[in-house]
PDB file of C-alpha atoms and ligand atoms in Angstrom:
ATOM      1  CA  MET A   1      38.418 -58.437  18.560  1.00 64.00           C
ATOM      2  CA  GLN A   2      34.753 -58.074  19.193  1.00 62.00           C
ATOM      3  CA  ALA A   3      33.598 -57.184  22.723  1.00 60.00           C
ATOM      4  CA  GLU A   4      31.844 -60.579  23.968  1.00 65.00           C
ATOM      5  CA  ARG A   5      30.200 -61.461  27.213  1.00 75.00           C
ATOM      6  CA  ASN A   6      29.512 -64.945  28.638  1.00 83.00           C
ATOM      7  CA  PRO A   7      31.032 -66.892  25.619  1.00 89.00           C
ATOM      8  CA  ASP A   8      30.727 -70.681  25.803  1.00 91.00           C
ATOM      9  CA  VAL A   9      34.112 -71.784  27.381  1.00 95.00           C
ATOM     10  CA  GLY A  10      33.112 -75.189  27.367  1.00 94.00           C
ATOM     11  CA  TYR A  11      33.017 -75.458  31.299  1.00 97.00           C
ATOM     12  CA  ASP A  12      30.437 -74.231  33.738  1.00 97.00           C
ATOM     13  CA  LEU A  13      32.791 -71.600  35.351  1.00 97.00           C
ATOM     14  CA  ALA A  14      29.943 -70.052  37.399  1.00 97.00           C
ATOM     15  CA  SER A  15      29.299 -73.399  39.381  1.00 97.00           C
ATOM     16  CA  THR A  16      33.098 -73.330  40.605  1.00 98.00           C
ATOM     17  CA  ILE A  17      33.130 -69.676  41.824  1.00 98.00           C
ATOM     18  CA  ARG A  18      32.225 -69.385  45.581  1.00 97.00           C
ATOM     19  CA  ASN A  19      30.242 -66.445  47.027  1.00 97.00           C
ATOM     20  CA  ILE A  20      31.230 -65.139  50.173  1.00 97.00           C
ATOM     21  CA  PRO A  21      28.715 -62.498  51.637  1.00 96.00           C
ATOM     22  CA  ASP A  22      30.071 -59.562  53.776  1.00 95.00           C
ATOM     23  CA  PHE A  23      33.727 -60.007  52.966  1.00 94.00           C
ATOM     24  CA  PRO A  24      35.754 -58.065  53.105  1.00 88.00           C
ATOM     25  CA  LYS A  25      33.085 -55.493  54.499  1.00 87.00           C
ATOM     26  CA  PRO A  26      29.458 -55.757  55.283  1.00 91.00           C
ATOM     27  CA  GLY A  27      27.335 -55.640  51.823  1.00 89.00           C
ATOM     28  CA  ILE A  28      29.992 -56.934  49.658  1.00 89.00           C
ATOM     29  CA  GLN A  29      29.136 -60.190  47.917  1.00 93.00           C
ATOM     30  CA  PHE A  30      33.047 -61.536  47.309  1.00 95.00           C
ATOM     31  CA  LYS A  31      33.294 -63.816  44.353  1.00 97.00           C
ATOM     32  CA  ASP A  32      35.863 -66.119  45.372  1.00 98.00           C
ATOM     33  CA  VAL A  33      37.927 -67.268  42.352  1.00 98.00           C
ATOM     34  CA  THR A  34      40.217 -69.554  44.365  1.00 98.00           C
ATOM     35  CA  THR A  35      37.644 -72.212  44.205  1.00 98.00           C
ATOM     36  CA  LEU A  36      37.732 -72.128  40.393  1.00 98.00           C
ATOM     37  CA  LEU A  37      41.358 -72.590  40.600  1.00 98.00           C
ATOM     38  CA  LEU A  38      40.790 -75.809  42.524  1.00 98.00           C
ATOM     39  CA  VAL A  39      39.275 -77.298  39.499  1.00 98.00           C
ATOM     40  CA  PRO A  40      41.930 -77.765  36.790  1.00 98.00           C
ATOM     41  CA  GLU A  41      39.490 -78.092  33.827  1.00 98.00           C
ATOM     42  CA  ALA A  42      37.806 -74.995  34.851  1.00 98.00           C
ATOM     43  CA  PHE A  43      41.268 -73.055  35.018  1.00 98.00           C
ATOM     44  CA  GLN A  44      42.415 -74.791  31.905  1.00 98.00           C
ATOM     45  CA  ALA A  45      39.004 -73.848  29.914  1.00 98.00           C
ATOM     46  CA  VAL A  46      39.751 -70.117  30.741  1.00 98.00           C
ATOM     47  CA  ILE A  47      43.292 -70.157  29.541  1.00 98.00           C
ATOM     48  CA  ALA A  48      42.295 -72.221  26.565  1.00 98.00           C
ATOM     49  CA  TYR A  49      39.453 -69.867  25.656  1.00 98.00           C
ATOM     50  CA  TRP A  50      41.749 -66.740  25.911  1.00 98.00           C
ATOM     51  CA  GLU A  51      44.486 -68.596  23.992  1.00 98.00           C
ATOM     52  CA  LYS A  52      42.204 -69.075  21.011  1.00 97.00           C
ATOM     53  CA  ARG A  53      40.922 -65.493  21.371  1.00 98.00           C
ATOM     54  CA  TYR A  54      44.538 -63.866  21.452  1.00 98.00           C
ATOM     55  CA  ASP A  55      46.699 -66.218  19.512  1.00 97.00           C
ATOM     56  CA  ASN A  56      48.058 -64.955  16.167  1.00 94.00           C
ATOM     57  CA  THR A  57      46.594 -61.607  16.905  1.00 97.00           C
ATOM     58  CA  GLU A  58      48.465 -58.018  17.396  1.00 98.00           C
ATOM     59  CA  VAL A  59      48.843 -58.558  21.130  1.00 98.00           C
ATOM     60  CA  GLU A  60      52.377 -58.408  22.140  1.00 98.00           C
ATOM     61  CA  CYS A  61      52.184 -58.091  25.768  1.00 98.00           C
ATOM     62  CA  ILE A  62      49.974 -59.218  28.839  1.00 98.00           C
ATOM     63  CA  VAL A  63      49.485 -56.817  31.802  1.00 99.00           C
ATOM     64  CA  GLY A  64      48.064 -58.692  34.878  1.00 99.00           C
ATOM     65  CA  VAL A  65      46.563 -56.873  37.788  1.00 98.00           C
ATOM     66  CA  ASP A  66      47.589 -57.549  41.516  1.00 98.00           C
ATOM     67  CA  ALA A  67      47.017 -59.924  42.804  1.00 97.00           C
ATOM     68  CA  ARG A  68      44.608 -62.502  41.208  1.00 98.00           C
ATOM     69  CA  GLY A  69      45.092 -61.115  37.723  1.00 98.00           C
ATOM     70  CA  PHE A  70      48.682 -62.417  38.014  1.00 98.00           C
ATOM     71  CA  ILE A  71      47.496 -65.962  38.168  1.00 98.00           C
ATOM     72  CA  PHE A  72      45.458 -65.686  34.913  1.00 98.00           C
ATOM     73  CA  GLY A  73      47.731 -63.382  33.244  1.00 99.00           C
ATOM     74  CA  ALA A  74      50.740 -65.123  33.763  1.00 98.00           C
ATOM     75  CA  ALA A  75      49.295 -68.511  32.862  1.00 98.00           C
ATOM     76  CA  LEU A  76      48.093 -66.871  29.479  1.00 98.00           C
ATOM     77  CA  ALA A  77      51.420 -65.094  28.721  1.00 98.00           C
ATOM     78  CA  HIS A  78      53.313 -68.194  29.458  1.00 98.00           C
ATOM     79  CA  THR A  79      50.820 -70.308  26.862  1.00 98.00           C
ATOM     80  CA  LEU A  80      51.013 -67.669  24.220  1.00 98.00           C
ATOM     81  CA  GLY A  81      54.871 -67.061  24.543  1.00 98.00           C
ATOM     82  CA  LEU A  82      54.490 -63.298  25.390  1.00 98.00           C
ATOM     83  CA  PRO A  83      56.032 -61.148  28.087  1.00 98.00           C
ATOM     84  CA  PHE A  84      54.033 -60.624  31.238  1.00 99.00           C
ATOM     85  CA  VAL A  85      53.986 -57.354  33.226  1.00 99.00           C
ATOM     86  CA  PRO A  86      52.557 -57.201  36.680  1.00 98.00           C
ATOM     87  CA  ALA A  87      50.573 -54.000  37.858  1.00 98.00           C
ATOM     88  CA  ARG A  88      51.251 -54.062  41.383  1.00 98.00           C
ATOM     89  CA  LYS A  89      49.916 -52.406  44.450  1.00 97.00           C
ATOM     90  CA  LYS A  90      52.070 -49.558  45.561  1.00 97.00           C
ATOM     91  CA  GLY A  91      55.214 -50.456  47.695  1.00 97.00           C
ATOM     92  CA  LYS A  92      56.090 -53.886  46.020  1.00 98.00           C
ATOM     93  CA  LEU A  93      57.994 -53.012  42.817  1.00 98.00           C
ATOM     94  CA  PRO A  94      61.680 -52.711  43.505  1.00 98.00           C
ATOM     95  CA  GLY A  95      62.309 -50.396  40.292  1.00 98.00           C
ATOM     96  CA  GLU A  96      61.262 -46.929  39.247  1.00 98.00           C
ATOM     97  CA  TYR A  97      57.565 -46.938  38.610  1.00 98.00           C
ATOM     98  CA  PHE A  98      54.518 -44.990  37.375  1.00 98.00           C
ATOM     99  CA  GLU A  99      51.619 -44.815  39.998  1.00 98.00           C
ATOM    100  CA  GLU A 100      47.929 -44.051  39.920  1.00 98.00           C
ATOM    101  CA  ASP A 101      45.302 -43.788  42.730  1.00 96.00           C
ATOM    102  CA  PHE A 102      41.907 -45.429  42.307  1.00 95.00           C
ATOM    103  CA  ASP A 103      38.689 -45.921  44.339  1.00 88.00           C
ATOM    104  CA  LEU A 104      37.556 -49.591  44.967  1.00 77.00           C
ATOM    105  CA  GLU A 105      34.279 -51.005  45.729  1.00 60.00           C
ATOM    106  CA  TYR A 106      35.650 -51.407  49.285  1.00 61.00           C
ATOM    107  CA  GLY A 107      38.303 -48.499  49.704  1.00 74.00           C
ATOM    108  CA  THR A 108      41.196 -46.768  47.978  1.00 89.00           C
ATOM    109  CA  ASP A 109      44.528 -47.810  46.456  1.00 94.00           C
ATOM    110  CA  THR A 110      47.300 -47.160  44.459  1.00 97.00           C
ATOM    111  CA  ILE A 111      48.631 -49.313  41.594  1.00 98.00           C
ATOM    112  CA  THR A 112      52.144 -49.174  39.923  1.00 98.00           C
ATOM    113  CA  ILE A 113      53.963 -50.440  36.730  1.00 98.00           C
ATOM    114  CA  HIS A 114      57.809 -50.463  36.184  1.00 98.00           C
ATOM    115  CA  VAL A 115      58.744 -47.515  33.781  1.00 98.00           C
ATOM    116  CA  ASP A 116      60.883 -49.588  31.582  1.00 98.00           C
ATOM    117  CA  ALA A 117      58.590 -52.684  31.608  1.00 98.00           C
ATOM    118  CA  ILE A 118      56.970 -51.900  28.167  1.00 98.00           C
ATOM    119  CA  LYS A 119      58.047 -49.973  25.160  1.00 98.00           C
ATOM    120  CA  ALA A 120      55.809 -47.170  23.727  1.00 98.00           C
ATOM    121  CA  GLY A 121      53.745 -48.172  21.000  1.00 98.00           C
ATOM    122  CA  THR A 122      53.578 -51.906  22.353  1.00 98.00           C
ATOM    123  CA  LYS A 123      50.171 -53.597  21.668  1.00 98.00           C
ATOM    124  CA  ALA A 124      48.803 -54.991  25.271  1.00 98.00           C
ATOM    125  CA  ILE A 125      45.904 -56.596  26.780  1.00 98.00           C
ATOM    126  CA  ILE A 126      45.159 -56.092  30.618  1.00 99.00           C
ATOM    127  CA  ILE A 127      43.919 -59.152  32.588  1.00 99.00           C
ATOM    128  CA  ASP A 128      42.166 -59.334  35.837  1.00 98.00           C
ATOM    129  CA  ASP A 129      40.173 -61.769  37.776  1.00 98.00           C
ATOM    130  CA  LEU A 130      36.930 -59.498  38.263  1.00 97.00           C
ATOM    131  CA  LEU A 131      35.322 -56.352  36.887  1.00 96.00           C
ATOM    132  CA  ALA A 132      33.366 -54.636  39.539  1.00 93.00           C
ATOM    133  CA  THR A 133      33.427 -50.710  39.365  1.00 91.00           C
ATOM    134  CA  GLY A 134      36.237 -50.592  36.931  1.00 94.00           C
ATOM    135  CA  GLY A 135      38.367 -48.328  39.190  1.00 94.00           C
ATOM    136  CA  THR A 136      41.391 -50.716  39.284  1.00 95.00           C
ATOM    137  CA  VAL A 137      41.746 -51.279  35.338  1.00 97.00           C
ATOM    138  CA  ALA A 138      41.018 -47.724  34.559  1.00 97.00           C
ATOM    139  CA  ALA A 139      43.902 -46.762  36.812  1.00 97.00           C
ATOM    140  CA  VAL A 140      46.209 -49.441  35.060  1.00 98.00           C
ATOM    141  CA  HIS A 141      44.736 -48.156  31.629  1.00 98.00           C
ATOM    142  CA  ARG A 142      45.769 -44.455  32.798  1.00 98.00           C
ATOM    143  CA  ILE A 143      49.404 -45.765  33.497  1.00 98.00           C
ATOM    144  CA  LEU A 144      49.573 -47.618  30.083  1.00 98.00           C
ATOM    145  CA  LEU A 145      48.400 -44.539  28.244  1.00 98.00           C
ATOM    146  CA  ARG A 146      51.207 -42.489  29.886  1.00 98.00           C
ATOM    147  CA  MET A 147      53.514 -45.057  28.810  1.00 98.00           C
ATOM    148  CA  GLU A 148      52.064 -44.841  25.241  1.00 98.00           C
ATOM    149  CA  VAL A 149      51.046 -48.351  25.198  1.00 98.00           C
ATOM    150  CA  HIS A 150      48.199 -49.368  23.058  1.00 98.00           C
ATOM    151  CA  VAL A 151      45.554 -51.422  25.125  1.00 98.00           C
ATOM    152  CA  LEU A 152      43.464 -53.545  22.728  1.00 98.00           C
ATOM    153  CA  GLU A 153      41.102 -54.644  25.492  1.00 97.00           C
ATOM    154  CA  ALA A 154      40.628 -55.594  29.091  1.00 98.00           C
ATOM    155  CA  ALA A 155      39.601 -59.274  29.799  1.00 98.00           C
ATOM    156  CA  PHE A 156      38.164 -60.559  33.098  1.00 98.00           C
ATOM    157  CA  VAL A 157      36.986 -63.966  34.188  1.00 98.00           C
ATOM    158  CA  ILE A 158      34.033 -62.393  36.367  1.00 98.00           C
ATOM    159  CA  GLU A 159      31.998 -59.340  35.724  1.00 97.00           C
ATOM    160  CA  LEU A 160      29.540 -57.732  37.914  1.00 96.00           C
ATOM    161  CA  PRO A 161      27.290 -55.758  35.561  1.00 95.00           C
ATOM    162  CA  PRO A 162      25.364 -53.883  38.335  1.00 95.00           C
ATOM    163  CA  LEU A 163      28.567 -52.007  39.274  1.00 93.00           C
ATOM    164  CA  ASN A 164      28.916 -50.392  35.720  1.00 94.00           C
ATOM    165  CA  GLY A 165      32.588 -51.169  35.355  1.00 95.00           C
ATOM    166  CA  ARG A 166      32.433 -50.897  31.578  1.00 96.00           C
ATOM    167  CA  LYS A 167      31.108 -47.222  31.752  1.00 96.00           C
ATOM    168  CA  LYS A 168      34.194 -46.446  33.768  1.00 95.00           C
ATOM    169  CA  LEU A 169      36.313 -48.129  31.177  1.00 96.00           C
ATOM    170  CA  ASP A 170      34.935 -45.854  28.697  1.00 91.00           C
ATOM    171  CA  THR A 171      36.099 -46.462  25.205  1.00 91.00           C
ATOM    172  CA  LEU A 172      38.382 -49.556  26.307  1.00 97.00           C
ATOM    173  CA  PRO A 173      36.853 -52.916  25.015  1.00 97.00           C
ATOM    174  CA  VAL A 174      35.910 -55.225  27.688  1.00 97.00           C
ATOM    175  CA  HIS A 175      35.593 -58.946  27.535  1.00 96.00           C
ATOM    176  CA  SER A 176      34.378 -61.214  30.358  1.00 97.00           C
ATOM    177  CA  LEU A 177      33.497 -64.935  30.739  1.00 98.00           C
ATOM    178  CA  VAL A 178      31.065 -64.988  33.590  1.00 97.00           C
ATOM    179  CA  GLU A 179      28.326 -62.354  34.829  1.00 96.00           C
ATOM    180  CA  PHE A 180      26.928 -62.339  38.201  1.00 96.00           C
ATOM    181  CA  MET A 181      23.938 -59.932  38.497  1.00 93.00           C
ATOM    182  CA  VAL A 182      24.849 -58.918  42.067  1.00 82.00           C
ATOM    183  CA  ASP A 183      26.246 -55.609  43.525  1.00 64.00           C
TER     184      ASP A 183
HETATM  185  P1  LIG B 201      36.963 -52.599  40.720  1.00 71.70           P
HETATM  186  O1  LIG B 201      38.216 -51.603  40.610  1.00 71.70           O
HETATM  187  O2  LIG B 201      35.986 -52.119  41.439  1.00 71.70           O
HETATM  188  O3  LIG B 201      36.577 -53.063  39.244  1.00 71.70           O
HETATM  189  O4  LIG B 201      37.320 -53.916  41.608  1.00 71.70           O
HETATM  190  C1  LIG B 201      38.103 -54.816  40.977  1.00 71.70           C
HETATM  191  C2  LIG B 201      39.315 -55.523  41.873  1.00 71.70           C
HETATM  192  O5  LIG B 201      38.910 -55.804  43.085  1.00 71.70           O
HETATM  193  C3  LIG B 201      39.607 -56.968  41.137  1.00 71.70           C
HETATM  194  O6  LIG B 201      40.932 -56.993  41.255  1.00 71.70           O
HETATM  195  C4  LIG B 201      38.727 -57.842  42.211  1.00 71.70           C
HETATM  196  O7  LIG B 201      39.927 -58.841  42.448  1.00 71.70           O
HETATM  197  C5  LIG B 201      38.569 -57.139  43.446  1.00 71.70           C
HETATM  198  N1  LIG B 201      37.077 -57.001  43.729  1.00 71.70           N
HETATM  199  C6  LIG B 201      36.206 -56.103  43.712  1.00 71.70           C
HETATM  200  N2  LIG B 201      34.954 -56.396  44.123  1.00 71.70           N
HETATM  201  C7  LIG B 201      35.062 -57.895  44.310  1.00 71.70           C
HETATM  202  C8  LIG B 201      33.999 -58.768  44.632  1.00 71.70           C
HETATM  203  N3  LIG B 201      32.867 -58.446  44.882  1.00 71.70           N
HETATM  204  N4  LIG B 201      34.473 -60.004  44.611  1.00 71.70           N
HETATM  205  C9  LIG B 201      35.691 -60.364  44.475  1.00 71.70           C
HETATM  206  N5  LIG B 201      36.754 -59.397  43.969  1.00 71.70           N
HETATM  207  C10 LIG B 201      36.265 -58.190  44.064  1.00 71.70           C
END
């Protein structure tokens, strides 16, 4: 899989994503993906693109990130017939879990994954709606490394390049469908 940005998904995804200035804090340009989900052809274009990208590859498991990563990750896992593993905010998973703290564009948080959700040696991809600073997915990646899971790449619908998320994700390959040059 080659790192790729802004591929042609056959639909103008950017036009479906609403910008909400100063949410949830002053200065944040919030990219609202719920308006993309209102357009079935746009949602289908995302999943169809990723289906082509990951079908018949080594990927064995989809890890989706709380909360909007669940929407895209679960749809993709269903389409590919692969297990879906939620990386949840702390306090939500009922079983034993690994946890990692991280800084957000607007605060700090802790992410968790059930210890028995994925076997060591499994090849996985991480799915989230948006790459900003990269702190969230870097924390998910750290948990997966502790579980000895091989993460092949992290895929996002939206990327905000000015926030340098790729740098924080270091050697982990990153793939995104739409870029916005705002911070
Ligand atoms: P980060 O850890 O900084 O890459 O932040 C990524 C997570 O926070 C994703 O799960 C996004 O849903 C959310 N997020 C961060 N910044 C924004 C933004 N400007 N617009 C929408 N969602 C955001």
